[in-house]
mmCIF file of N, CA and C in Angstrom:
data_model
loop_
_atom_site.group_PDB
_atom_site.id
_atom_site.type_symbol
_atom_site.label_atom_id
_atom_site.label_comp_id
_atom_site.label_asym_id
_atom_site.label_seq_id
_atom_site.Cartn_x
_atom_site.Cartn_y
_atom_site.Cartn_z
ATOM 1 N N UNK H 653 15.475 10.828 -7.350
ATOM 2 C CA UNK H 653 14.333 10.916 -8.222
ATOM 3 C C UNK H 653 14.796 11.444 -9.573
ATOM 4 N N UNK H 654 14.145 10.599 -10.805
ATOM 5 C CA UNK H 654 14.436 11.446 -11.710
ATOM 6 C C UNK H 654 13.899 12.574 -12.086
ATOM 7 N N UNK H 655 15.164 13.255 -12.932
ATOM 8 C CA UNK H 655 14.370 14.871 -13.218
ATOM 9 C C UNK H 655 14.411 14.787 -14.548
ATOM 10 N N UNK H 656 12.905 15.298 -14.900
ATOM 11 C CA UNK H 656 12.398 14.825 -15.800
ATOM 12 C C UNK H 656 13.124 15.921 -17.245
ATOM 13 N N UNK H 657 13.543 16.959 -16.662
ATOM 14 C CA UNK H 657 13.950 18.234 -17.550
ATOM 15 C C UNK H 657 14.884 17.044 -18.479
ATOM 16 N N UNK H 658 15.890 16.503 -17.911
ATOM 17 C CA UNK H 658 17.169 15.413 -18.194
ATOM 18 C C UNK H 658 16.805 14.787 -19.336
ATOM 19 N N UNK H 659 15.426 14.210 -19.217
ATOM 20 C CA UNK H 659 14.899 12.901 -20.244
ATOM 21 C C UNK H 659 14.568 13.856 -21.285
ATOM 22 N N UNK H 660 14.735 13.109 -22.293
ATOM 23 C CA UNK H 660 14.931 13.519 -23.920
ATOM 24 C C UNK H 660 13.385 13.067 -24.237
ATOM 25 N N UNK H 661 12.861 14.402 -25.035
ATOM 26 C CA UNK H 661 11.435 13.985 -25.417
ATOM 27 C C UNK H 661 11.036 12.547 -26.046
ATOM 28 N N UNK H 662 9.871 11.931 -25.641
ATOM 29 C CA UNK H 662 9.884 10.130 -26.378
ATOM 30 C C UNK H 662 9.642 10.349 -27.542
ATOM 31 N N UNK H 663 9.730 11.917 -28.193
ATOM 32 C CA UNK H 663 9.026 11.588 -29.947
ATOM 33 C C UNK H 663 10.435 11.740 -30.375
ATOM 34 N N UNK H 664 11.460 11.799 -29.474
ATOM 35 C CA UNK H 664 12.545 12.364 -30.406
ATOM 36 C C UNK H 664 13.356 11.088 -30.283
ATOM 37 N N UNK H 665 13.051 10.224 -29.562
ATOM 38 C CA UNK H 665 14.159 8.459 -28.922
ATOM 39 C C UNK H 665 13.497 7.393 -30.290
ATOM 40 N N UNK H 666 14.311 6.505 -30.163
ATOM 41 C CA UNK H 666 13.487 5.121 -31.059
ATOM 42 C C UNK H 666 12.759 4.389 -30.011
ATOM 43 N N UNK H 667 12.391 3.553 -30.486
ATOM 44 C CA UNK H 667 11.157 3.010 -29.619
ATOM 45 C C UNK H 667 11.818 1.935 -28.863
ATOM 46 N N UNK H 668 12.807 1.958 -29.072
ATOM 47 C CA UNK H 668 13.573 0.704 -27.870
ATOM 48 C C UNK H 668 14.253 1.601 -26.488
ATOM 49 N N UNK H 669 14.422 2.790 -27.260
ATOM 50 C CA UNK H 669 14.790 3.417 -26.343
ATOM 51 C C UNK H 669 13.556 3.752 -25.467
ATOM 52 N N UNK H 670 12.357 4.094 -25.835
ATOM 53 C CA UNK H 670 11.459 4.761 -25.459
ATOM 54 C C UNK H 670 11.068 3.621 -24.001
ATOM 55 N N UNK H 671 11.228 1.897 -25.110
ATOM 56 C CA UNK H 671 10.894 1.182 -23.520
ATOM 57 C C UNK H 671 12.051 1.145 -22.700
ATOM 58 N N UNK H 672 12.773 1.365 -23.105
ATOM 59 C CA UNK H 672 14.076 1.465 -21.701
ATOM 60 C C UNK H 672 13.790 2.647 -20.925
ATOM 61 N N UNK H 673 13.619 3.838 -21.264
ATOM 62 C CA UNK H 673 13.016 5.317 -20.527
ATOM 63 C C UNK H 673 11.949 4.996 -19.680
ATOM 64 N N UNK H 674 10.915 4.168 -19.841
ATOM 65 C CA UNK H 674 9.720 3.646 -19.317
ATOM 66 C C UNK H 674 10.108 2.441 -18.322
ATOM 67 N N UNK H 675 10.670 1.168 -18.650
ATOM 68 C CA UNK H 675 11.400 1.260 -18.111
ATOM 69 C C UNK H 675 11.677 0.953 -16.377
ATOM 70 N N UNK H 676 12.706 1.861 -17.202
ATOM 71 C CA UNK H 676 13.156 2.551 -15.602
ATOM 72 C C UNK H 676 12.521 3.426 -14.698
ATOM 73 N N UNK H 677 11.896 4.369 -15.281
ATOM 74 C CA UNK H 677 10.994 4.757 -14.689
ATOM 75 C C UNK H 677 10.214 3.869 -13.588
ATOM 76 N N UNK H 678 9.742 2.426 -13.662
ATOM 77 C CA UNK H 678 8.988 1.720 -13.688
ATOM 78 C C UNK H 678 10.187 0.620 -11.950
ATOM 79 N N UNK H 679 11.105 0.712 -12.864
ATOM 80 C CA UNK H 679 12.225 0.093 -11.526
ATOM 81 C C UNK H 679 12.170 1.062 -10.759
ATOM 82 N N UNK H 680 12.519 2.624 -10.958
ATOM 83 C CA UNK H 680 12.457 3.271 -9.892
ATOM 84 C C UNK H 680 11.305 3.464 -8.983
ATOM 85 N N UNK H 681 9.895 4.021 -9.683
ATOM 86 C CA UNK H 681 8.895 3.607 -8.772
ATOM 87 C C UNK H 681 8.656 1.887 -7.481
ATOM 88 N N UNK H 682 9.101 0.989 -8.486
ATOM 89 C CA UNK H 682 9.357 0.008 -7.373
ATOM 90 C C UNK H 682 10.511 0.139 -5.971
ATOM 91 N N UNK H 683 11.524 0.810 -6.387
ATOM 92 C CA UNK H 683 12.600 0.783 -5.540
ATOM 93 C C UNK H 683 11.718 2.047 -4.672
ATOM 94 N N UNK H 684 10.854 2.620 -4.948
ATOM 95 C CA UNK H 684 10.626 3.723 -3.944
ATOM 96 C C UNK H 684 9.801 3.079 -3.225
ATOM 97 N N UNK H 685 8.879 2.053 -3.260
ATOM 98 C CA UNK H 685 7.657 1.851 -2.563
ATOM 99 C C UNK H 685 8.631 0.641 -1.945
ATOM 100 N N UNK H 686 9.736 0.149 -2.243
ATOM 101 C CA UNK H 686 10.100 -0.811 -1.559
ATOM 102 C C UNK H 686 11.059 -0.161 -0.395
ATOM 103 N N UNK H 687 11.503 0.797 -0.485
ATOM 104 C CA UNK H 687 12.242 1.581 0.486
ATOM 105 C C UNK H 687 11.067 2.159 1.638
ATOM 106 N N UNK H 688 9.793 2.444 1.045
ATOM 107 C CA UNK H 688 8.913 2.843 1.861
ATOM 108 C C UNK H 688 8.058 1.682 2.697
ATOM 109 N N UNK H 689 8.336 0.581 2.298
ATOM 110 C CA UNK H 689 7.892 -0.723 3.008
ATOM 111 C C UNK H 689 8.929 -1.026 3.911
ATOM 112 N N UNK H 690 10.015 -0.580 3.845
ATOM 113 C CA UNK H 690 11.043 -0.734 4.549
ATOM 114 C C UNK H 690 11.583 0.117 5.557
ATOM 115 N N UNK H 691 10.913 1.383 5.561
ATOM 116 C CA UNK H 691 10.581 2.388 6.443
ATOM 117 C C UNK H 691 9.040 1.799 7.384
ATOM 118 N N UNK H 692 8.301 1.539 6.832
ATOM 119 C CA UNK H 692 7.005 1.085 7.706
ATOM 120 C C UNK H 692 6.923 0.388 8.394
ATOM 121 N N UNK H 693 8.269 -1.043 8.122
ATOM 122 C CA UNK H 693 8.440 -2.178 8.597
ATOM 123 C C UNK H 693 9.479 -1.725 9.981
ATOM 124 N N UNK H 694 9.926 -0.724 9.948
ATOM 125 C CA UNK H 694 10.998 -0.247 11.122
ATOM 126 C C UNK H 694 10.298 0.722 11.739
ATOM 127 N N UNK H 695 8.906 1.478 11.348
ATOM 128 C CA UNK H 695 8.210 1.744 12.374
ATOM 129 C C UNK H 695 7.772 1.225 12.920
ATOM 130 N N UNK H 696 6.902 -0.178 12.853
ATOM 131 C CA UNK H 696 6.219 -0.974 13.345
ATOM 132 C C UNK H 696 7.379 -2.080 14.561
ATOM 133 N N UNK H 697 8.475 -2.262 14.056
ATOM 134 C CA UNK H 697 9.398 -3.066 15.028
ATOM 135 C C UNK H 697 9.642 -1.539 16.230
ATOM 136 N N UNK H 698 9.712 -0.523 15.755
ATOM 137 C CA UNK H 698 9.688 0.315 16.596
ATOM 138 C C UNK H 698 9.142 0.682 17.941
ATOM 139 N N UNK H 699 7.759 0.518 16.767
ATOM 140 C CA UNK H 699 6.591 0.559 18.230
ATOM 141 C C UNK H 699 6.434 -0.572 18.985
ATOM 142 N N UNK H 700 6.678 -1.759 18.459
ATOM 143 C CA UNK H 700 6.670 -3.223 19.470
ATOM 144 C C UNK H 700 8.000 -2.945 20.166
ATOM 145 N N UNK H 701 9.264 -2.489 20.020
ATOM 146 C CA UNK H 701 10.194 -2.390 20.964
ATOM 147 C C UNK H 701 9.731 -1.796 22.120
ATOM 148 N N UNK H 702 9.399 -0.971 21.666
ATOM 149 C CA UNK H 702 8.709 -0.171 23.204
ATOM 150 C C UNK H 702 7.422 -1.201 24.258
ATOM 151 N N UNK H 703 6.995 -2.229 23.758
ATOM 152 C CA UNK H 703 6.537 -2.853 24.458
ATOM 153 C C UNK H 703 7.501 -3.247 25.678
ATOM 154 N N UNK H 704 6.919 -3.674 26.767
ATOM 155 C CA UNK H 704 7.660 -3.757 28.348
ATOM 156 C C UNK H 704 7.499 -5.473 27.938
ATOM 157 N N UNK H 705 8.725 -5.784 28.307
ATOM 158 C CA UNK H 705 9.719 -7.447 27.848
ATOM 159 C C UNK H 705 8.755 -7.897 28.635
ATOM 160 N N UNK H 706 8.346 -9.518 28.759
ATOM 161 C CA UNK H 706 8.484 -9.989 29.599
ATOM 162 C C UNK H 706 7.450 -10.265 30.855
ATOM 163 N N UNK H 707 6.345 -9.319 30.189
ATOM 164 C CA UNK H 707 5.112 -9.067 30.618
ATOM 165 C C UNK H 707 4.306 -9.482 30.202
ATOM 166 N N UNK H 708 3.458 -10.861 30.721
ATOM 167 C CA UNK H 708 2.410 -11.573 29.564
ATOM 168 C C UNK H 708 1.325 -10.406 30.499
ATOM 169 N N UNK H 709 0.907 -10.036 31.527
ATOM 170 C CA UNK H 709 -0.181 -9.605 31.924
ATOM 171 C C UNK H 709 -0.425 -7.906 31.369
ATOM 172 N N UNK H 710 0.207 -7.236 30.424
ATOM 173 C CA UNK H 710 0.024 -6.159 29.840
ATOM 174 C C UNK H 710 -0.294 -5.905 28.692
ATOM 175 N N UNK H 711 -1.778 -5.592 27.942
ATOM 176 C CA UNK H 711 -2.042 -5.783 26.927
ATOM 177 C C UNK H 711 -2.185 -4.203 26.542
ATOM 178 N N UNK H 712 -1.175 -3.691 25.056
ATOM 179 C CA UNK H 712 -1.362 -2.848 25.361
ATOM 180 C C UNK H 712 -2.014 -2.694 23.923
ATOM 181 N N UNK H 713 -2.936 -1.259 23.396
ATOM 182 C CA UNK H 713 -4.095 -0.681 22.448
ATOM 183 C C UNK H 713 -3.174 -0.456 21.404
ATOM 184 N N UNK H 714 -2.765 -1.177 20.329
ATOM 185 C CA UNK H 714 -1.823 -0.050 19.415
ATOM 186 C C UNK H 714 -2.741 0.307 18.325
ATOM 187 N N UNK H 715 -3.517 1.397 18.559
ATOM 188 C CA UNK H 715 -4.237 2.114 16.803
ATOM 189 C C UNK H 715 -3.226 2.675 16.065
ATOM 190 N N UNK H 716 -1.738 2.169 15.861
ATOM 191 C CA UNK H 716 -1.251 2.852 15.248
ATOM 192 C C UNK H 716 -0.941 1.525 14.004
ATOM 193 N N UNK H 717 -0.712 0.363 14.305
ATOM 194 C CA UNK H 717 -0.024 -0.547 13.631
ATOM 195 C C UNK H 717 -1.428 -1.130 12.410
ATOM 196 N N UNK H 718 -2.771 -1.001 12.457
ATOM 197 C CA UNK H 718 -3.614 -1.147 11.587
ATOM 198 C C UNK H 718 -3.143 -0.090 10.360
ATOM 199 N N UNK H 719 -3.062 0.793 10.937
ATOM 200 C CA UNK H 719 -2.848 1.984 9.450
ATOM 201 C C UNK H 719 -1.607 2.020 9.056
ATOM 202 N N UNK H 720 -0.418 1.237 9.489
ATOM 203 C CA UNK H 720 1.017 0.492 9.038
ATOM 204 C C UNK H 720 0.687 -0.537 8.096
ATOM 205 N N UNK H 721 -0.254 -1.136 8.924
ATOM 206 C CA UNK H 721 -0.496 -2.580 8.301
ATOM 207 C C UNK H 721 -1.067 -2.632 6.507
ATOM 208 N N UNK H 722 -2.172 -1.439 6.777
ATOM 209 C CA UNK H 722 -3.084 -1.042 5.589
ATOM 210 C C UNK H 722 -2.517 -0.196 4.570
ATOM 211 N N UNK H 723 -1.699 0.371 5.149
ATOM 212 C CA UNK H 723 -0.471 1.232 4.182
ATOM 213 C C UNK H 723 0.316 0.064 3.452
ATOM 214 N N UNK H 724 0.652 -0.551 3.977
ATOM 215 C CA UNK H 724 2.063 -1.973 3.793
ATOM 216 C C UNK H 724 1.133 -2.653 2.685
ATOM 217 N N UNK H 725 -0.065 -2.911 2.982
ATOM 218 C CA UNK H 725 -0.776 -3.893 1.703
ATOM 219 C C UNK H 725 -0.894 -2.886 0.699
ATOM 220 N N UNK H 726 -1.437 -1.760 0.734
ATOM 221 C CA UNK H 726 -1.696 -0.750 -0.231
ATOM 222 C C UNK H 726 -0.221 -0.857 -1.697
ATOM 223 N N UNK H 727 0.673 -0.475 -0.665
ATOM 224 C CA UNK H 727 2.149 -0.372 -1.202
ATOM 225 C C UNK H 727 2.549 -2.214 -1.983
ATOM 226 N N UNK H 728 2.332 -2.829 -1.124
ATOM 227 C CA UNK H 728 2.260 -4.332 -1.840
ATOM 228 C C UNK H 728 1.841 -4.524 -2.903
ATOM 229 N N UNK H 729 0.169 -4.008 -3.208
ATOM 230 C CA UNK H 729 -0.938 -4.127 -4.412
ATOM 231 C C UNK H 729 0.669 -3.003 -5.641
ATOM 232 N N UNK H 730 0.496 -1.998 -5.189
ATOM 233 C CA UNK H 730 1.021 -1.325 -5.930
ATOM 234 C C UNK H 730 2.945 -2.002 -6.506
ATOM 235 N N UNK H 731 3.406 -2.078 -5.821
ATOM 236 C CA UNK H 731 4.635 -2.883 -6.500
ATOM 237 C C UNK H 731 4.117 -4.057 -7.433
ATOM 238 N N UNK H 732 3.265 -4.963 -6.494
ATOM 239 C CA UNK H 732 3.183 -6.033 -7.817
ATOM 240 C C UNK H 732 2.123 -5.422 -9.169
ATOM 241 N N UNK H 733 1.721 -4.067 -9.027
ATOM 242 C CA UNK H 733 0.788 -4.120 -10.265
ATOM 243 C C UNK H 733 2.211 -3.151 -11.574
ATOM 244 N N UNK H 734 2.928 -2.655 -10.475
ATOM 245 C CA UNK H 734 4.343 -2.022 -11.362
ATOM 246 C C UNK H 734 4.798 -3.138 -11.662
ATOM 247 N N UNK H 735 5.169 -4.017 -11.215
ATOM 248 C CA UNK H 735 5.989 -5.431 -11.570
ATOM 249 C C UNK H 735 5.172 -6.084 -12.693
ATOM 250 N N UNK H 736 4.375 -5.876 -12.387
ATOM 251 C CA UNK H 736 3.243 -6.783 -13.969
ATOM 252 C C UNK H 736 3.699 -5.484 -15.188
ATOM 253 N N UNK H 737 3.870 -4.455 -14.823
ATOM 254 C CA UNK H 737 3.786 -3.484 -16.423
ATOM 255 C C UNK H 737 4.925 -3.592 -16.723
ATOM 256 N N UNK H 738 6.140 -3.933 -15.855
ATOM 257 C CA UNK H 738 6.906 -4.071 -16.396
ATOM 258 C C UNK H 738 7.267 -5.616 -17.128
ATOM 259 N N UNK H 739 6.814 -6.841 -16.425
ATOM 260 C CA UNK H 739 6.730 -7.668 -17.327
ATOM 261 C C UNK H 739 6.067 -7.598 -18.526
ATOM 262 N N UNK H 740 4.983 -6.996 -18.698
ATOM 263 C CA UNK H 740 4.460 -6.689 -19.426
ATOM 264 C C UNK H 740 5.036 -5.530 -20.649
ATOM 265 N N UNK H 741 5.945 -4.840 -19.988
ATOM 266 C CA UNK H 741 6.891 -3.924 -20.854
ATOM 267 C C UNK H 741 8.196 -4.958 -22.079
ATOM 268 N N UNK H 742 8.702 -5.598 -21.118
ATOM 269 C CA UNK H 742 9.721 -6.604 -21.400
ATOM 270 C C UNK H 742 8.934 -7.386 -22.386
ATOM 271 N N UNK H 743 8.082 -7.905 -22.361
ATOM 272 C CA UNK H 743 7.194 -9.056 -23.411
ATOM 273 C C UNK H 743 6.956 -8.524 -24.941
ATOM 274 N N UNK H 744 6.971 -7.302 -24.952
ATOM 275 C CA UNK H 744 6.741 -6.599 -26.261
ATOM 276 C C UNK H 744 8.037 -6.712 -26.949
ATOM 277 N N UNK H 745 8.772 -7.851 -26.783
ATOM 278 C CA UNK H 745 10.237 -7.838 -27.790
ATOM 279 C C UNK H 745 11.494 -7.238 -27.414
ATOM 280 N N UNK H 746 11.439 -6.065 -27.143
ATOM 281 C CA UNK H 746 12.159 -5.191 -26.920
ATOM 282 C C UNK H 746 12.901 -5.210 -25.892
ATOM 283 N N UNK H 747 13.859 -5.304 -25.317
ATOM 284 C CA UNK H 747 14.403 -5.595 -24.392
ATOM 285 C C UNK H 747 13.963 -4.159 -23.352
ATOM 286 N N UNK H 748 13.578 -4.668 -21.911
ATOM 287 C CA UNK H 748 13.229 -3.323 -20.860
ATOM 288 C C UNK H 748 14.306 -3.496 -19.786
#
């Protein structure tokens, strides 16, 4: 994570710099929610491992994989609305 003490105030950068600081910022929030989709996605293979092989006559209750599921879209909405600001960062000329 970045620490923010590190980053140089934005009144004191030029403004190309300022969108590169932003930014990244902006990649890193994606790389976090994509690491965390990638944690959710290995809980969920998790809990189906534990299903018993081989058994069509066992149906079993999982209330756990709806609130995986609803987390996973949540995190989805949110990467692609970071992915739009950052296209949206990049479009202003300036290289991001």
């Amino acid at each position: 994570m970045l620490n923010l003490a590190d980053t140089p105030p934005l009144v004191a950068t030029s403004e190309a710099d300022r969108q590169r600081l932003i930014a990244a910022d902006l990649r890193l929030l994606i790389a976090q929610i994509e690491t965390s989709m990638r944690r959710i996605a290995a809980a969920m293979d998790r809990e189906h491992s534990n299903d018993p092989e081989g058994s069509a006559d066992v149906f079993i209750l999982d209330d756990v994989t709806p609130r995986y599921v609803s987390a996973n879209a949540a995190l989805n909405a949110c990467r692609a609305g970071l992915g739009h600001a950052l296209q949206c960062l990049s479009e202003s000329g300036n290289p991001a």
